[in-house]
């Protein structure tokens, strides 16, 4: 349907060649790997690069679930390092979350890979047990889902970058320029 709006004269062969070129171009491009840091990595960075105590780093991670900006986490540590009650509260939550994560990982290693239904149920149960706002619970569920999808084999998914460059190539090849002189 999108292609019909672009041009009525596009054949299946043109589409196949266009997307083949886009796919080859994608394969030949230098790949930049985006690395997502997990909580343990961030704690390690806070401890090594900023000399933050482990408990404060753990509290920063739990207070800012889903945040990967090390500077923001360090700022939270600086702002809250003297609040022992807050640090203790978030350290306790961190230890509980770590324990649940270990339990989930051990269950996953015992079983074959869980279905999305099973995975969703476990994540929702874990999030509902935590004493958080609805927004933080949803963010935790969404982050867990994205992390699980990122570990899946993605060759069967649609590559939108390839689709976009293919559609642009078709547009560039089939577009006709209309030069008109306007009265006036």
mmCIF file of C-alpha atoms in Angstrom:
data_model
loop_
_atom_site.group_PDB
_atom_site.id
_atom_site.type_symbol
_atom_site.label_atom_id
_atom_site.label_comp_id
_atom_site.label_asym_id
_atom_site.label_seq_id
_atom_site.Cartn_x
_atom_site.Cartn_y
_atom_site.Cartn_z
ATOM 1 C CA UNK A 1 0.000 0.000 0.000
ATOM 2 C CA UNK A 2 2.833 2.407 0.800
ATOM 3 C CA UNK A 3 4.466 1.590 -2.514
ATOM 4 C CA UNK A 4 1.205 2.191 -4.420
ATOM 5 C CA UNK A 5 1.128 5.718 -3.006
ATOM 6 C CA UNK A 6 4.690 6.295 -4.165
ATOM 7 C CA UNK A 7 4.349 4.992 -7.697
ATOM 8 C CA UNK A 8 2.019 2.819 -9.745
ATOM 9 C CA UNK A 9 4.866 1.421 -11.874
ATOM 10 C CA UNK A 10 6.926 -0.410 -9.267
ATOM 11 C CA UNK A 11 7.451 -4.071 -10.068
ATOM 12 C CA UNK A 12 8.263 -6.867 -7.681
ATOM 13 C CA UNK A 13 11.713 -7.122 -9.267
ATOM 14 C CA UNK A 14 12.449 -3.436 -8.564
ATOM 15 C CA UNK A 15 11.429 -3.939 -4.928
ATOM 16 C CA UNK A 16 13.568 -7.060 -4.587
ATOM 17 C CA UNK A 17 16.626 -5.355 -6.123
ATOM 18 C CA UNK A 18 16.152 -2.221 -4.048
ATOM 19 C CA UNK A 19 15.963 -4.041 -0.746
ATOM 20 C CA UNK A 20 18.783 -6.375 -1.726
ATOM 21 C CA UNK A 21 20.990 -3.317 -2.289
ATOM 22 C CA UNK A 22 19.853 -1.818 1.025
ATOM 23 C CA UNK A 23 20.594 -5.060 2.854
ATOM 24 C CA UNK A 24 24.036 -5.346 1.247
ATOM 25 C CA UNK A 25 24.739 -1.718 2.139
ATOM 26 C CA UNK A 26 23.766 -2.434 5.755
ATOM 27 C CA UNK A 27 26.062 -5.460 5.884
ATOM 28 C CA UNK A 28 28.993 -3.489 4.434
ATOM 29 C CA UNK A 29 28.591 -0.558 6.828
ATOM 30 C CA UNK A 30 30.767 -0.469 9.916
ATOM 31 C CA UNK A 31 28.759 -1.755 12.829
ATOM 32 C CA UNK A 32 28.668 0.355 15.968
ATOM 33 C CA UNK A 33 27.785 -1.706 18.983
ATOM 34 C CA UNK A 34 25.699 0.003 21.617
ATOM 35 C CA UNK A 35 26.440 -1.471 25.005
ATOM 36 C CA UNK A 36 23.772 -1.339 27.665
ATOM 37 C CA UNK A 37 25.251 -1.374 31.117
ATOM 38 C CA UNK A 38 23.485 -3.389 33.777
ATOM 39 C CA UNK A 39 23.236 -2.437 37.428
ATOM 40 C CA UNK A 40 26.377 -4.350 38.411
ATOM 41 C CA UNK A 41 28.403 -2.565 35.725
ATOM 42 C CA UNK A 42 27.126 0.826 36.860
ATOM 43 C CA UNK A 43 27.878 0.049 40.509
ATOM 44 C CA UNK A 44 31.391 -1.013 39.547
ATOM 45 C CA UNK A 45 31.899 2.211 37.566
ATOM 46 C CA UNK A 46 30.629 4.371 40.435
ATOM 47 C CA UNK A 47 32.987 2.611 42.833
ATOM 48 C CA UNK A 48 36.075 2.674 40.597
ATOM 49 C CA UNK A 49 35.743 5.967 38.741
ATOM 50 C CA UNK A 50 34.015 8.089 41.384
ATOM 51 C CA UNK A 51 35.141 6.354 44.611
ATOM 52 C CA UNK A 52 31.563 5.875 45.769
ATOM 53 C CA UNK A 53 30.909 3.347 48.531
ATOM 54 C CA UNK A 54 29.208 0.164 47.346
ATOM 55 C CA UNK A 55 26.064 0.691 49.448
ATOM 56 C CA UNK A 56 25.572 4.219 48.133
ATOM 57 C CA UNK A 57 26.106 3.017 44.556
ATOM 58 C CA UNK A 58 23.533 0.250 45.051
ATOM 59 C CA UNK A 59 21.074 2.776 46.486
ATOM 60 C CA UNK A 60 21.623 5.076 43.492
ATOM 61 C CA UNK A 61 20.848 2.229 41.096
ATOM 62 C CA UNK A 62 17.618 1.345 42.911
ATOM 63 C CA UNK A 63 16.511 4.959 43.277
ATOM 64 C CA UNK A 64 16.995 5.500 39.545
ATOM 65 C CA UNK A 65 15.854 2.219 37.996
ATOM 66 C CA UNK A 66 16.437 2.180 34.253
ATOM 67 C CA UNK A 67 18.837 5.135 34.229
ATOM 68 C CA UNK A 68 22.192 4.430 32.598
ATOM 69 C CA UNK A 69 23.670 7.927 32.820
ATOM 70 C CA UNK A 70 26.639 7.527 35.150
ATOM 71 C CA UNK A 71 26.873 11.284 35.767
ATOM 72 C CA UNK A 72 23.247 11.460 36.913
ATOM 73 C CA UNK A 73 23.787 8.467 39.177
ATOM 74 C CA UNK A 74 26.895 10.066 40.649
ATOM 75 C CA UNK A 75 24.966 13.281 41.244
ATOM 76 C CA UNK A 76 22.302 11.272 43.117
ATOM 77 C CA UNK A 77 25.076 9.750 45.239
ATOM 78 C CA UNK A 78 26.462 13.182 46.073
ATOM 79 C CA UNK A 79 23.031 14.566 46.923
ATOM 80 C CA UNK A 80 22.015 11.655 49.164
ATOM 81 C CA UNK A 81 25.213 10.187 50.623
ATOM 82 C CA UNK A 82 24.524 11.555 54.109
ATOM 83 C CA UNK A 83 20.948 10.263 54.319
ATOM 84 C CA UNK A 84 21.583 6.907 56.010
ATOM 85 C CA UNK A 85 17.898 5.949 56.153
ATOM 86 C CA UNK A 86 17.441 6.499 52.419
ATOM 87 C CA UNK A 87 20.641 4.602 51.589
ATOM 88 C CA UNK A 88 19.610 1.711 53.835
ATOM 89 C CA UNK A 89 16.100 1.599 52.331
ATOM 90 C CA UNK A 90 17.370 1.446 48.746
ATOM 91 C CA UNK A 91 20.158 -1.021 49.617
ATOM 92 C CA UNK A 92 17.535 -3.329 51.072
ATOM 93 C CA UNK A 93 15.483 -3.013 47.871
ATOM 94 C CA UNK A 94 18.612 -3.652 45.802
ATOM 95 C CA UNK A 95 19.391 -6.829 47.734
ATOM 96 C CA UNK A 96 15.777 -8.021 47.363
ATOM 97 C CA UNK A 97 15.821 -7.309 43.621
ATOM 98 C CA UNK A 98 19.182 -9.045 43.243
ATOM 99 C CA UNK A 99 17.824 -12.069 45.101
ATOM 100 C CA UNK A 100 14.722 -12.175 42.853
ATOM 101 C CA UNK A 101 16.897 -11.792 39.779
ATOM 102 C CA UNK A 102 19.046 -14.705 40.915
ATOM 103 C CA UNK A 103 15.926 -16.801 41.513
ATOM 104 C CA UNK A 104 14.564 -15.974 38.060
ATOM 105 C CA UNK A 105 17.906 -16.757 36.420
ATOM 106 C CA UNK A 106 18.149 -20.079 38.258
ATOM 107 C CA UNK A 107 14.586 -20.963 37.225
ATOM 108 C CA UNK A 108 15.396 -20.041 33.620
ATOM 109 C CA UNK A 109 18.529 -22.174 33.623
ATOM 110 C CA UNK A 110 16.591 -25.121 35.043
ATOM 111 C CA UNK A 111 13.813 -24.835 32.476
ATOM 112 C CA UNK A 112 13.995 -24.295 28.777
ATOM 113 C CA UNK A 113 13.567 -20.726 27.618
ATOM 114 C CA UNK A 114 10.266 -19.412 29.036
ATOM 115 C CA UNK A 115 7.461 -18.328 26.767
ATOM 116 C CA UNK A 116 6.658 -14.618 26.653
ATOM 117 C CA UNK A 117 3.547 -15.376 28.695
ATOM 118 C CA UNK A 118 5.570 -17.050 31.442
ATOM 119 C CA UNK A 119 8.233 -14.359 31.329
ATOM 120 C CA UNK A 120 5.620 -11.602 31.536
ATOM 121 C CA UNK A 121 3.902 -13.284 34.473
ATOM 122 C CA UNK A 122 7.182 -13.546 36.417
ATOM 123 C CA UNK A 123 8.153 -9.945 35.701
ATOM 124 C CA UNK A 124 4.701 -8.589 36.594
ATOM 125 C CA UNK A 125 4.685 -10.596 39.835
ATOM 126 C CA UNK A 126 8.134 -9.291 40.711
ATOM 127 C CA UNK A 127 7.161 -5.698 39.947
ATOM 128 C CA UNK A 128 3.893 -5.918 41.864
ATOM 129 C CA UNK A 129 5.699 -7.142 44.995
ATOM 130 C CA UNK A 130 7.925 -4.073 44.996
ATOM 131 C CA UNK A 131 6.747 -0.941 46.785
ATOM 132 C CA UNK A 132 6.964 1.463 43.843
ATOM 133 C CA UNK A 133 4.802 3.871 41.905
ATOM 134 C CA UNK A 134 2.900 2.579 38.913
ATOM 135 C CA UNK A 135 5.248 4.437 36.585
ATOM 136 C CA UNK A 136 8.354 2.769 38.096
ATOM 137 C CA UNK A 137 6.663 -0.649 37.961
ATOM 138 C CA UNK A 138 5.805 -0.182 34.277
ATOM 139 C CA UNK A 139 9.321 1.046 33.552
ATOM 140 C CA UNK A 140 10.788 -2.029 35.258
ATOM 141 C CA UNK A 141 8.468 -4.340 33.294
ATOM 142 C CA UNK A 142 9.294 -2.591 30.010
ATOM 143 C CA UNK A 143 13.051 -2.618 30.697
ATOM 144 C CA UNK A 144 12.931 -6.321 31.535
ATOM 145 C CA UNK A 145 11.008 -7.007 28.342
ATOM 146 C CA UNK A 146 13.466 -5.038 26.198
ATOM 147 C CA UNK A 147 16.429 -6.786 27.798
ATOM 148 C CA UNK A 148 14.881 -10.170 27.065
ATOM 149 C CA UNK A 149 14.147 -9.246 23.442
ATOM 150 C CA UNK A 150 17.669 -7.928 22.922
ATOM 151 C CA UNK A 151 19.054 -11.328 23.835
ATOM 152 C CA UNK A 152 16.813 -13.092 21.304
ATOM 153 C CA UNK A 153 17.910 -13.880 17.776
ATOM 154 C CA UNK A 154 16.839 -10.835 15.798
ATOM 155 C CA UNK A 155 17.365 -12.078 12.246
ATOM 156 C CA UNK A 156 13.635 -12.724 11.898
ATOM 157 C CA UNK A 157 12.642 -9.173 12.831
ATOM 158 C CA UNK A 158 12.062 -6.301 10.449
ATOM 159 C CA UNK A 159 14.994 -3.952 10.038
ATOM 160 C CA UNK A 160 13.416 -0.495 9.842
ATOM 161 C CA UNK A 161 16.672 1.151 8.823
ATOM 162 C CA UNK A 162 16.875 -1.154 5.805
ATOM 163 C CA UNK A 163 13.176 -0.581 5.044
ATOM 164 C CA UNK A 164 13.614 3.192 5.230
ATOM 165 C CA UNK A 165 16.656 3.261 2.966
ATOM 166 C CA UNK A 166 14.889 0.943 0.498
ATOM 167 C CA UNK A 167 11.808 3.161 0.378
ATOM 168 C CA UNK A 168 14.028 6.234 -0.045
ATOM 169 C CA UNK A 169 15.897 4.529 -2.903
ATOM 170 C CA UNK A 170 12.594 3.638 -4.610
ATOM 171 C CA UNK A 171 11.405 7.217 -4.183
ATOM 172 C CA UNK A 172 14.646 8.631 -5.590
ATOM 173 C CA UNK A 173 14.568 6.243 -8.572
ATOM 174 C CA UNK A 174 10.902 6.728 -9.457
ATOM 175 C CA UNK A 175 10.157 10.333 -8.519
ATOM 176 C CA UNK A 176 9.628 12.731 -11.386
ATOM 177 C CA UNK A 177 10.447 16.349 -11.001
ATOM 178 C CA UNK A 178 7.818 18.777 -12.270
ATOM 179 C CA UNK A 179 9.173 22.138 -13.319
ATOM 180 C CA UNK A 180 6.440 24.704 -13.727
ATOM 181 C CA UNK A 181 6.547 28.404 -14.054
ATOM 182 C CA UNK A 182 4.117 30.052 -11.774
ATOM 183 C CA UNK A 183 2.193 33.063 -12.980
ATOM 184 C CA UNK A 184 3.103 36.296 -11.447
#
